[in-house]
Coordinates of C-alpha atoms in Angstrom, one line a residue:
Chain E
M826 CA -79.4 0.6 1.8
A827 CA -76.1 0.6 5.1
E828 CA -76.4 -2.7 3.8
I829 CA -75.7 -2.7 0.2
T830 CA -72.1 0.6 1.1
T831 CA -70.9 -2.1 3.8
L832 CA -71.1 -5.3 1.0
I833 CA -69.5 -3.3 -1.1
Q834 CA -67.1 -2.4 1.9
I835 CA -66.2 -6.0 2.4
F836 CA -66.6 -6.2 -1.4
I837 CA -63.2 -4.3 -1.1
W838 CA -61.3 -5.7 1.7
G839 CA -61.9 -8.6 0.1
L840 CA -60.1 -7.3 -3.6
T841 CA -56.9 -5.9 -1.3
A842 CA -56.5 -9.5 0.7
G843 CA -57.2 -11.0 -3.3
C844 CA -54.3 -8.8 -4.4
I845 CA -52.2 -9.4 -1.6
Y846 CA -53.2 -13.9 -2.3
V847 CA -52.9 -12.6 -6.2
L848 CA -48.8 -11.4 -6.3
M849 CA -48.2 -14.1 -3.7
A850 CA -49.4 -16.9 -6.3
V851 CA -48.0 -15.8 -9.6
G852 CA -44.4 -15.9 -8.5
L853 CA -44.7 -18.5 -6.5
N854 CA -46.5 -20.3 -9.7
M855 CA -43.7 -18.9 -12.0
I856 CA -41.1 -20.8 -10.1
F857 CA -42.9 -23.8 -9.6
G858 CA -43.8 -24.1 -13.6
V859 CA -40.4 -23.0 -14.7
M860 CA -38.1 -24.7 -12.1
K861 CA -40.8 -27.3 -10.8
V862 CA -39.5 -26.4 -7.3
V863 CA -41.8 -25.7 -4.6
N864 CA -40.7 -22.9 -2.7
F865 CA -42.5 -23.4 1.1
A866 CA -40.8 -20.3 2.3
H867 CA -42.6 -17.7 -0.2
G868 CA -44.5 -16.3 2.9
E869 CA -41.1 -15.9 4.2
I870 CA -39.2 -13.5 0.8
M871 CA -42.8 -11.6 1.3
M872 CA -42.2 -10.9 5.2
L873 CA -38.9 -9.6 4.3
G874 CA -40.6 -7.4 0.9
A875 CA -42.1 -5.7 4.2
F876 CA -39.3 -5.0 6.4
T877 CA -37.1 -3.9 3.1
S878 CA -39.9 -1.2 2.5
F879 CA -39.3 -0.6 6.2
W880 CA -36.7 -0.2 6.3
V881 CA -36.2 2.0 3.2
Y882 CA -39.1 4.5 4.8
Y883 CA -37.3 4.2 8.1
Y884 CA -34.1 5.7 6.8
T885 CA -35.1 7.9 3.7
G886 CA -38.6 8.8 4.5
L887 CA -40.0 8.4 1.1
N888 CA -43.1 7.5 -0.2
P889 CA -43.9 4.3 0.4
Y890 CA -45.8 3.4 -3.0
F891 CA -42.6 4.8 -4.0
I892 CA -40.2 2.8 -2.1
L893 CA -42.7 -0.6 -3.1
F894 CA -40.6 -0.4 -6.3
I895 CA -36.7 0.0 -4.9
S896 CA -37.7 -3.1 -2.1
M897 CA -39.3 -5.1 -5.6
I898 CA -35.4 -5.4 -7.1
L899 CA -34.1 -5.3 -3.7
V900 CA -36.2 -8.3 -2.8
G901 CA -35.7 -9.9 -6.1
V902 CA -32.2 -9.9 -6.2
F903 CA -32.2 -11.7 -3.3
G904 CA -34.0 -14.3 -4.7
V905 CA -31.5 -14.5 -7.6
I906 CA -29.2 -15.4 -4.8
I907 CA -31.6 -17.9 -3.3
E908 CA -31.6 -19.7 -6.3
R909 CA -28.2 -20.0 -7.5
Y910 CA -27.0 -20.6 -4.1
G911 CA -29.2 -22.7 -2.6
F912 CA -31.6 -24.2 -4.9
R913 CA -29.7 -25.0 -8.0
K914 CA -26.9 -26.8 -5.0
V915 CA -29.7 -29.4 -4.4
L916 CA -31.7 -29.2 -7.9
G917 CA -32.2 -32.7 -9.3
T918 CA -31.0 -33.7 -6.3
G919 CA -34.7 -35.4 -4.9
K920 CA -37.8 -33.4 -4.2
L921 CA -36.8 -34.1 -0.4
N922 CA -33.9 -32.1 -0.8
E923 CA -35.6 -29.0 -2.8
I924 CA -38.8 -29.4 0.4
F925 CA -36.1 -28.6 2.9
L926 CA -34.3 -26.4 1.5
S927 CA -37.2 -24.3 2.0
L928 CA -38.6 -25.5 4.6
G929 CA -35.1 -24.7 6.1
L930 CA -34.6 -21.3 4.3
I931 CA -38.4 -20.5 6.6
Y932 CA -36.6 -20.2 10.2
I933 CA -33.5 -19.1 8.6
L934 CA -35.2 -16.0 7.4
Q935 CA -37.7 -15.5 10.5
N936 CA -35.1 -15.7 12.5
A937 CA -32.4 -13.4 11.0
A938 CA -35.6 -10.8 10.5
V939 CA -36.2 -11.3 14.6
K940 CA -32.5 -10.6 14.8
L941 CA -32.2 -7.7 12.7
W942 CA -35.6 -6.1 12.9
T943 CA -37.0 -7.1 16.3
D944 CA -40.5 -9.0 16.9
D945 CA -41.8 -5.8 17.5
I946 CA -45.2 -5.2 15.6
R947 CA -44.3 -3.0 13.1
K948 CA -46.4 -0.6 9.9
I949 CA -44.9 1.1 7.0
N950 CA -47.1 4.9 7.5
S951 CA -48.2 5.7 4.4
P952 CA -49.1 9.2 3.9
F953 CA -53.1 8.9 2.1
S954 CA -53.2 6.5 5.6
S955 CA -56.6 8.9 6.6
A956 CA -57.9 9.6 3.2
T957 CA -60.9 8.1 2.0
L958 CA -62.8 8.3 -0.5
D959 CA -66.5 9.3 0.1
I960 CA -68.8 8.7 -2.0
G961 CA -72.6 9.1 0.9
I962 CA -71.9 6.8 3.5
L963 CA -69.5 4.5 1.5
N964 CA -65.6 5.9 2.5
I965 CA -62.8 3.6 1.1
T966 CA -59.0 3.9 1.9
Y967 CA -57.3 5.4 -0.6
D968 CA -54.8 2.7 0.3
R969 CA -57.0 -0.1 -0.2
L970 CA -57.1 1.6 -4.2
I971 CA -53.9 2.0 -4.7
A972 CA -53.0 -1.4 -3.7
I973 CA -55.5 -2.8 -6.6
A974 CA -53.9 -0.5 -8.6
F975 CA -50.7 -1.0 -8.6
T976 CA -51.7 -5.1 -8.5
A977 CA -53.0 -3.9 -11.6
L978 CA -50.2 -2.5 -13.0
I979 CA -47.9 -4.6 -12.1
L980 CA -50.0 -7.8 -13.2
I981 CA -50.0 -5.9 -16.5
C982 CA -46.2 -5.3 -17.1
L983 CA -45.7 -8.6 -16.1
Y984 CA -48.7 -9.9 -18.6
L985 CA -46.7 -7.7 -21.4
F986 CA -43.4 -8.9 -20.6
L987 CA -44.5 -12.7 -20.9
T988 CA -45.8 -12.2 -24.3
R989 CA -43.8 -9.4 -26.1
T990 CA -40.2 -10.1 -25.0
D991 CA -38.2 -13.1 -26.2
V992 CA -36.8 -13.5 -22.7
G993 CA -40.8 -13.5 -21.3
R994 CA -41.4 -16.4 -23.8
A995 CA -38.4 -18.5 -23.0
L996 CA -40.0 -18.3 -19.4
R997 CA -43.0 -19.6 -20.1
A998 CA -41.8 -21.9 -23.2
T999 CA -39.1 -22.9 -20.0
S1000 CA -42.4 -24.1 -17.9
Q1001 CA -44.5 -25.6 -20.8
N1002 CA -41.4 -27.7 -21.8
H1003 CA -38.5 -27.5 -20.2
E1004 CA -36.4 -29.7 -22.6
A1005 CA -37.6 -28.5 -25.6
A1006 CA -36.9 -24.9 -24.5
M1007 CA -32.8 -26.0 -24.2
L1008 CA -33.0 -27.2 -28.1
M1009 CA -34.2 -23.2 -28.7
G1010 CA -30.6 -21.9 -27.2
V1011 CA -32.2 -21.5 -23.9
N1012 CA -30.2 -20.9 -21.6
V1013 CA -32.5 -22.9 -18.6
N1014 CA -30.4 -21.6 -15.7
H1015 CA -30.6 -18.2 -16.8
M1016 CA -34.7 -19.0 -16.8
Y1017 CA -34.3 -20.5 -12.9
M1018 CA -32.8 -17.2 -12.1
L1019 CA -35.5 -14.8 -13.7
S1020 CA -38.3 -16.9 -12.2
F1021 CA -37.3 -16.7 -8.8
G1022 CA -35.9 -13.3 -9.0
I1023 CA -39.5 -12.3 -10.6
G1024 CA -41.2 -14.5 -7.6
A1025 CA -39.6 -12.7 -5.1
A1026 CA -40.4 -9.5 -6.2
L1027 CA -43.7 -10.0 -6.8
A1028 CA -43.8 -11.2 -3.3
A1029 CA -41.9 -8.1 -1.9
A1030 CA -45.0 -6.2 -3.6
A1031 CA -47.5 -8.0 -1.2
G1032 CA -45.6 -7.8 2.0
T1033 CA -44.9 -4.7 1.4
V1034 CA -48.7 -3.9 0.3
A1035 CA -49.6 -5.9 3.1
G1036 CA -47.3 -3.9 5.3
I1037 CA -49.2 -0.6 4.5
L1038 CA -52.5 -1.9 4.8
S1039 CA -52.1 -3.9 8.3
P1040 CA -49.4 -4.1 10.7
F1041 CA -46.4 -6.7 10.7
N1042 CA -43.2 -8.3 12.2
P1043 CA -41.5 -11.3 11.2
Y1044 CA -44.7 -14.4 11.4
M1045 CA -45.9 -12.0 8.8
G1046 CA -46.0 -14.2 5.8
T1047 CA -46.9 -18.4 7.6
L1048 CA -50.1 -17.5 6.6
P1049 CA -49.9 -15.9 3.5
G1050 CA -47.9 -18.8 2.5
I1051 CA -49.3 -21.2 3.0
M1052 CA -52.5 -19.6 1.3
A1053 CA -50.2 -18.8 -1.8
F1054 CA -50.5 -22.2 -2.2
V1055 CA -53.7 -22.9 -1.4
V1056 CA -54.7 -20.5 -4.7
I1057 CA -51.9 -21.9 -6.3
I1058 CA -53.9 -25.5 -6.0
I1059 CA -57.7 -23.7 -7.2
G1060 CA -56.4 -22.0 -10.0
G1061 CA -54.8 -25.0 -11.1
L1062 CA -50.9 -25.4 -11.1
G1063 CA -48.9 -23.5 -13.7
S1064 CA -51.4 -21.2 -14.6
I1065 CA -50.7 -17.8 -14.5
P1066 CA -54.5 -16.7 -15.5
G1067 CA -56.0 -19.5 -12.8
A1068 CA -53.6 -18.0 -10.2
I1069 CA -55.5 -14.7 -10.3
I1070 CA -58.5 -15.3 -10.6
A1071 CA -58.5 -17.7 -7.9
G1072 CA -57.2 -15.2 -5.4
L1073 CA -58.8 -12.6 -6.3
M1074 CA -61.6 -15.1 -5.3
L1075 CA -60.1 -16.8 -2.1
G1076 CA -59.6 -12.9 -0.9
L1077 CA -63.6 -12.5 -1.6
V1078 CA -64.7 -15.5 0.0
Q1079 CA -62.7 -14.8 3.4
N1080 CA -63.9 -11.5 4.4
F1081 CA -67.7 -12.4 3.2
T1082 CA -66.8 -15.3 5.7
I1083 CA -66.0 -12.8 8.3
F1084 CA -69.3 -10.2 7.8
Y1085 CA -71.9 -14.1 8.0
F1086 CA -69.5 -16.0 9.8
G1087 CA -66.8 -14.3 11.9
G1088 CA -63.4 -14.7 12.1
A1089 CA -62.7 -17.4 13.5
W1090 CA -63.6 -19.6 9.9
K1091 CA -61.6 -18.1 7.3
E1092 CA -58.9 -20.1 7.7
A1093 CA -61.4 -23.3 7.4
V1094 CA -63.1 -21.5 4.5
A1095 CA -59.9 -21.1 2.0
F1096 CA -59.8 -25.0 2.8
A1097 CA -63.1 -25.6 2.2
L1098 CA -62.8 -23.9 -1.0
L1099 CA -59.6 -26.2 -2.0
I1100 CA -61.8 -29.3 -0.9
I1101 CA -64.4 -29.0 -2.9
V1102 CA -62.7 -27.5 -6.2
L1103 CA -60.2 -30.6 -6.3
I1104 CA -63.6 -32.8 -5.8
I1105 CA -65.3 -30.9 -8.7
R1106 CA -62.1 -29.6 -10.8
P1107 CA -59.3 -32.8 -9.6
T1108 CA -56.6 -30.0 -11.9
G1109 CA -57.8 -26.8 -10.6
L1110 CA -59.5 -24.3 -12.8
F1111 CA -57.9 -23.4 -14.7
G1112 CA -55.4 -26.5 -14.9
E1113 CA -53.8 -28.9 -17.4
E1114 CA -54.2 -32.4 -18.1
H1115 CA -51.3 -34.5 -18.5
Chain O
M1395 CA -19.3 -30.6 -40.6
L1396 CA -19.9 -33.0 -38.6
K1397 CA -17.3 -35.9 -37.0
V1398 CA -17.9 -38.2 -34.6
E1399 CA -15.2 -40.2 -33.3
N1400 CA -15.7 -43.3 -30.8
I1401 CA -18.8 -42.2 -28.8
N1402 CA -19.3 -44.0 -25.8
V1403 CA -23.1 -43.6 -24.2
S1404 CA -24.2 -45.2 -20.4
Y1405 CA -27.5 -44.4 -18.2
G1406 CA -25.7 -45.8 -15.0
S1407 CA -24.5 -48.9 -15.4
V1408 CA -26.1 -49.6 -18.1
K1409 CA -24.4 -48.8 -21.7
I1410 CA -26.2 -47.8 -24.6
L1411 CA -23.5 -46.6 -27.4
W1412 CA -20.5 -48.9 -27.7
D1413 CA -17.5 -46.6 -30.1
V1414 CA -20.1 -44.7 -33.0
N1415 CA -18.3 -43.7 -35.2
F1416 CA -19.8 -41.7 -38.7
H1417 CA -19.6 -38.2 -40.1
I1418 CA -21.8 -35.8 -42.6
D1419 CA -20.4 -33.4 -45.0
E1420 CA -22.0 -30.4 -46.2
G1421 CA -24.5 -30.7 -48.0
E1422 CA -26.1 -34.1 -47.7
I1423 CA -29.0 -35.9 -46.4
I1424 CA -27.2 -39.2 -44.2
T1425 CA -29.7 -41.1 -42.3
I1426 CA -29.3 -43.1 -39.4
I1427 CA -31.6 -46.3 -39.2
G1428 CA -32.0 -48.5 -36.6
P1429 CA -34.8 -51.1 -35.1
N1430 CA -36.7 -49.6 -31.6
G1431 CA -34.3 -49.1 -28.4
A1432 CA -30.7 -49.5 -30.7
G1433 CA -30.3 -46.3 -29.5
K1434 CA -30.6 -43.7 -32.4
T1435 CA -32.4 -41.0 -29.7
T1436 CA -29.5 -41.4 -27.8
I1437 CA -27.5 -40.7 -30.4
V1438 CA -29.5 -37.3 -31.3
K1439 CA -29.0 -36.9 -27.4
T1440 CA -25.7 -36.9 -26.9
L1441 CA -24.8 -33.9 -30.1
L1442 CA -27.0 -31.3 -28.9
G1443 CA -25.5 -32.2 -25.3
L1444 CA -28.6 -33.4 -23.6
I1445 CA -26.9 -36.2 -22.9
R1446 CA -23.0 -36.9 -22.2
S1447 CA -21.0 -39.3 -23.8
T1448 CA -18.3 -41.4 -21.5
A1449 CA -15.5 -40.9 -24.0
G1450 CA -15.3 -40.1 -27.2
T1451 CA -15.4 -36.5 -30.3
I1452 CA -17.9 -34.9 -31.3
K1453 CA -16.4 -32.2 -33.4
F1454 CA -18.9 -29.1 -35.4
Y1455 CA -16.9 -27.6 -38.0
G1456 CA -13.9 -28.6 -36.7
D1457 CA -14.3 -27.3 -32.9
P1458 CA -15.3 -29.8 -30.2
I1459 CA -18.8 -29.9 -29.0
H1460 CA -19.4 -32.3 -26.9
Q1461 CA -18.6 -30.7 -24.2
A1462 CA -20.7 -27.6 -24.4
P1463 CA -23.7 -27.1 -23.2
T1464 CA -26.8 -27.1 -25.2
H1465 CA -28.1 -23.6 -25.4
Q1466 CA -24.0 -23.2 -27.4
I1467 CA -24.6 -26.2 -29.7
V1468 CA -28.1 -24.9 -30.8
K1469 CA -26.1 -21.9 -31.7
S1470 CA -23.1 -22.9 -33.4
G1471 CA -26.4 -24.2 -36.1
I1472 CA -27.5 -27.2 -35.2
A1473 CA -31.2 -27.7 -34.6
L1474 CA -33.6 -31.0 -33.8
V1475 CA -36.9 -31.1 -34.6
P1476 CA -37.5 -33.3 -31.7
E1477 CA -39.0 -37.8 -31.8
G1478 CA -42.3 -36.5 -30.3
R1479 CA -42.9 -33.0 -31.9
E1480 CA -42.1 -31.5 -27.8
L1481 CA -44.2 -27.9 -29.4
F1482 CA -45.5 -25.6 -26.5
P1483 CA -48.7 -26.5 -26.3
R1484 CA -50.4 -23.5 -24.6
M1485 CA -48.3 -20.9 -27.4
T1486 CA -49.6 -19.5 -30.3
I1487 CA -48.1 -21.6 -33.6
M1488 CA -46.2 -17.7 -34.6
E1489 CA -44.8 -17.9 -30.7
N1490 CA -43.9 -21.2 -31.5
L1491 CA -42.0 -19.7 -34.4
Q1492 CA -40.5 -17.4 -32.2
M1493 CA -39.0 -19.4 -29.6
G1494 CA -37.0 -21.5 -32.9
A1495 CA -35.3 -18.3 -33.5
Y1496 CA -34.5 -17.5 -29.9
T1497 CA -30.6 -17.4 -31.1
S1498 CA -31.2 -16.0 -34.6
D1499 CA -30.6 -12.0 -35.9
E1500 CA -32.4 -12.5 -39.1
R1501 CA -36.3 -13.3 -38.2
E1502 CA -38.3 -11.6 -40.9
D1503 CA -35.6 -12.9 -43.8
T1504 CA -36.4 -16.4 -42.4
L1505 CA -40.2 -16.1 -41.2
K1506 CA -40.5 -15.2 -44.7
W1507 CA -39.0 -18.2 -45.9
V1508 CA -41.2 -20.6 -43.3
F1509 CA -43.9 -20.0 -44.5
N1510 CA -43.1 -20.2 -47.4
L1511 CA -42.6 -23.7 -47.2
F1512 CA -45.6 -23.8 -45.4
P1513 CA -48.8 -21.8 -45.9
L1514 CA -50.8 -23.7 -43.1
L1515 CA -48.9 -22.3 -40.5
E1516 CA -48.8 -18.6 -42.0
E1517 CA -52.8 -19.2 -41.8
R1518 CA -53.2 -20.4 -38.5
Q1519 CA -50.6 -18.3 -36.9
K1520 CA -52.7 -17.5 -33.9
Q1521 CA -54.0 -21.0 -33.7
S1522 CA -52.4 -22.9 -30.0
A1523 CA -49.9 -25.7 -30.6
G1524 CA -52.0 -27.9 -29.0
T1525 CA -54.5 -28.1 -31.2
L1526 CA -53.0 -28.8 -34.3
S1527 CA -53.1 -32.3 -35.7
G1528 CA -49.7 -34.8 -35.8
G1529 CA -48.8 -33.9 -39.3
E1530 CA -49.4 -30.7 -38.6
Q1531 CA -47.8 -30.7 -35.2
Q1532 CA -44.6 -32.2 -37.6
M1533 CA -44.7 -29.5 -39.9
L1534 CA -44.3 -27.0 -36.6
A1535 CA -41.5 -28.5 -35.5
I1536 CA -39.5 -28.2 -38.6
A1537 CA -40.2 -24.9 -39.5
R1538 CA -39.8 -23.8 -35.9
G1539 CA -36.3 -26.1 -36.2
L1540 CA -35.8 -23.8 -39.4
M1541 CA -35.9 -20.3 -37.5
S1542 CA -32.5 -20.5 -36.3
R1543 CA -31.8 -20.9 -39.6
P1544 CA -29.3 -24.2 -39.0
K1545 CA -26.8 -25.4 -40.7
L1546 CA -27.1 -28.9 -39.9
L1547 CA -30.8 -29.6 -38.9
I1548 CA -31.6 -33.0 -37.6
L1549 CA -34.8 -34.8 -37.6
D1550 CA -35.8 -37.9 -35.1
E1551 CA -38.1 -39.6 -36.4
P1552 CA -40.0 -37.1 -38.4
S1553 CA -42.7 -40.0 -39.9
L1554 CA -43.8 -41.7 -36.2
G1555 CA -47.4 -41.4 -35.7
L1556 CA -48.1 -40.1 -39.6
A1557 CA -50.4 -40.9 -42.2
P1558 CA -48.8 -42.7 -44.9
I1559 CA -49.8 -39.6 -46.7
M1560 CA -48.0 -37.3 -44.9
V1561 CA -45.5 -39.7 -44.4
N1562 CA -44.8 -38.9 -47.7
T1563 CA -45.0 -35.5 -47.3
V1564 CA -42.6 -35.0 -44.8
F1565 CA -39.9 -36.9 -46.4
E1566 CA -40.3 -34.0 -49.6
I1567 CA -39.9 -31.5 -47.5
V1568 CA -36.6 -32.9 -46.3
K1569 CA -35.6 -33.3 -50.2
T1570 CA -36.3 -29.6 -50.4
L1571 CA -34.6 -28.6 -47.9
N1572 CA -31.5 -29.9 -49.0
S1573 CA -32.2 -28.4 -52.4
Q1574 CA -31.9 -25.2 -50.6
G1575 CA -28.7 -26.2 -48.6
V1576 CA -29.7 -26.6 -45.1
T1577 CA -27.5 -29.9 -44.7
V1578 CA -30.0 -32.8 -43.3
L1579 CA -29.5 -35.6 -40.8
L1580 CA -32.2 -37.8 -40.6
V1581 CA -32.8 -40.4 -38.0
E1582 CA -35.7 -43.0 -38.6
Q1583 CA -37.4 -46.2 -38.1
N1584 CA -38.6 -45.8 -41.3
I1585 CA -36.1 -47.4 -43.3
H1586 CA -36.9 -47.7 -46.7
H1587 CA -38.1 -44.2 -47.0
A1588 CA -34.8 -43.2 -45.2
L1589 CA -33.0 -44.7 -47.4
E1590 CA -35.1 -43.8 -51.1
A1591 CA -34.6 -39.7 -49.5
S1592 CA -31.0 -39.7 -47.9
N1593 CA -27.6 -39.9 -50.1
R1594 CA -25.8 -41.9 -47.3
G1595 CA -26.6 -44.5 -44.1
Y1596 CA -25.6 -45.9 -40.9
V1597 CA -27.4 -48.7 -39.7
L1598 CA -27.2 -49.1 -36.1
E1599 CA -28.0 -52.1 -33.7
T1600 CA -27.5 -52.4 -30.1
G1601 CA -25.2 -49.1 -29.9
R1602 CA -23.2 -50.0 -33.0
I1603 CA -22.6 -48.6 -36.5
T1604 CA -22.8 -52.3 -37.8
L1605 CA -23.5 -51.3 -41.7
E1606 CA -22.5 -47.9 -43.5
G1607 CA -22.9 -46.7 -47.1
A1608 CA -24.3 -44.8 -49.7
S1609 CA -28.2 -46.0 -49.7
N1610 CA -28.7 -46.7 -52.3
E1611 CA -26.5 -49.8 -52.0
L1612 CA -27.7 -50.2 -48.3
L1613 CA -30.8 -50.3 -50.1
D1614 CA -30.2 -53.4 -52.2
N1615 CA -27.4 -54.9 -49.0
N1616 CA -29.1 -58.6 -48.5
H1617 CA -29.0 -57.6 -44.5
V1618 CA -30.9 -54.8 -45.1
K1619 CA -33.5 -56.2 -47.0
E1620 CA -34.5 -59.3 -44.2
A1621 CA -34.3 -57.3 -41.2
Y1622 CA -35.6 -53.7 -41.3
L1623 CA -37.4 -54.4 -45.7
G1624 CA -38.8 -58.2 -45.3
M1625 CA -38.1 -59.2 -48.3

């Protein structure tokens, strides 16, 4: 029986890791869909989210799960500023300019974070950090369950926004057909800012959840930033359902791989999965063929 | 209502439009006809601010709009049904129509009017736009254009790629809309149909307006007959 409880434990670990990937990938995908910009610095925005939460926690001592929302707003505004005064300026001047802008941002944000917060290892302390849900011999920390619940909540809010409001629909329309959206009277510049703001806010949520679950430093975003790309390519560029399923899948596959084959295979298996999906279905699981 | 004066447009160093002049009065159906590559779509895109003119003015109800961003031009009352429909394929029919009404407040009434014109769209409102046939997509594209309650509706090649029976339907709809007070600019390669459906026409050839006049006169014009109607 111990075997089954272990498997459930790994399943929950995989799911929480997957939630962080999902929050990252959905935002990255939205930015790509609306602006066709590839933001390599998305992991660094996640890191900023973790440090913003850490900072607010340090000065206020509020519940970190409440701070998560403050961090989403602050980092979301930061995302809007990056779009307006960074990416917007080079939009349409060539893909390389956009790529180097986002690559440059990685190091600017990392260095700024080291300057502001040093590269010591930090942790956001949750009031539930030692509380566990015990079912028989199975015990799961509340923090992991809250992480899953918050991810679900955020995704439901995003879904309702995208399908039930005019602005949300306009965001989807812009991502499906840029020029047609303009012809409907949509100001696409506003959509650019909005997509970047939402993407950054989701990354901040991912960073905060990651910072509650495990210690971090200014380089915490590098790997999740790359994994978010793996997720959106597996799920299909531009597809939000694809990003959700692929994100959870990657989290689960990685954690079961660690259990059965050891931690050394954790990153390799992600790319193996990517290559297999691309060979079988080059557009990704839910990608549209054009 | 719309006055275009000496519009010039270039793509890089290639000049597409040369001193184009035309006007549209309220209540008219105007057509711009001409062969492929004459610059018809360029005129339309310039009207909507998707392409910028290098010289000339465009006035809508007396207000210059040639510098305005596209979303403001749409808000001022011009709607374009673009060549190739350009629907939102992964949205439902209803969502496409809601997008059409993005700038408008009187959604419910407009929706009733549009569903009355296109009953099929009401039946299938939950179907995704990408799954419609060519003719149905064109209906949806026109309906979506109407959702903003435009004063001027511009249709770019609405008959392109449609079966002959659908082509007739499209031109019938244009006449119906016009009888309900919508001013229409019809840009067409299907010259015979376009001239029959319209009041006045302009012939565009290699970026210049070469002929203009009442549509029934253009139908009788020797140049038009020889060059476009194969007579």
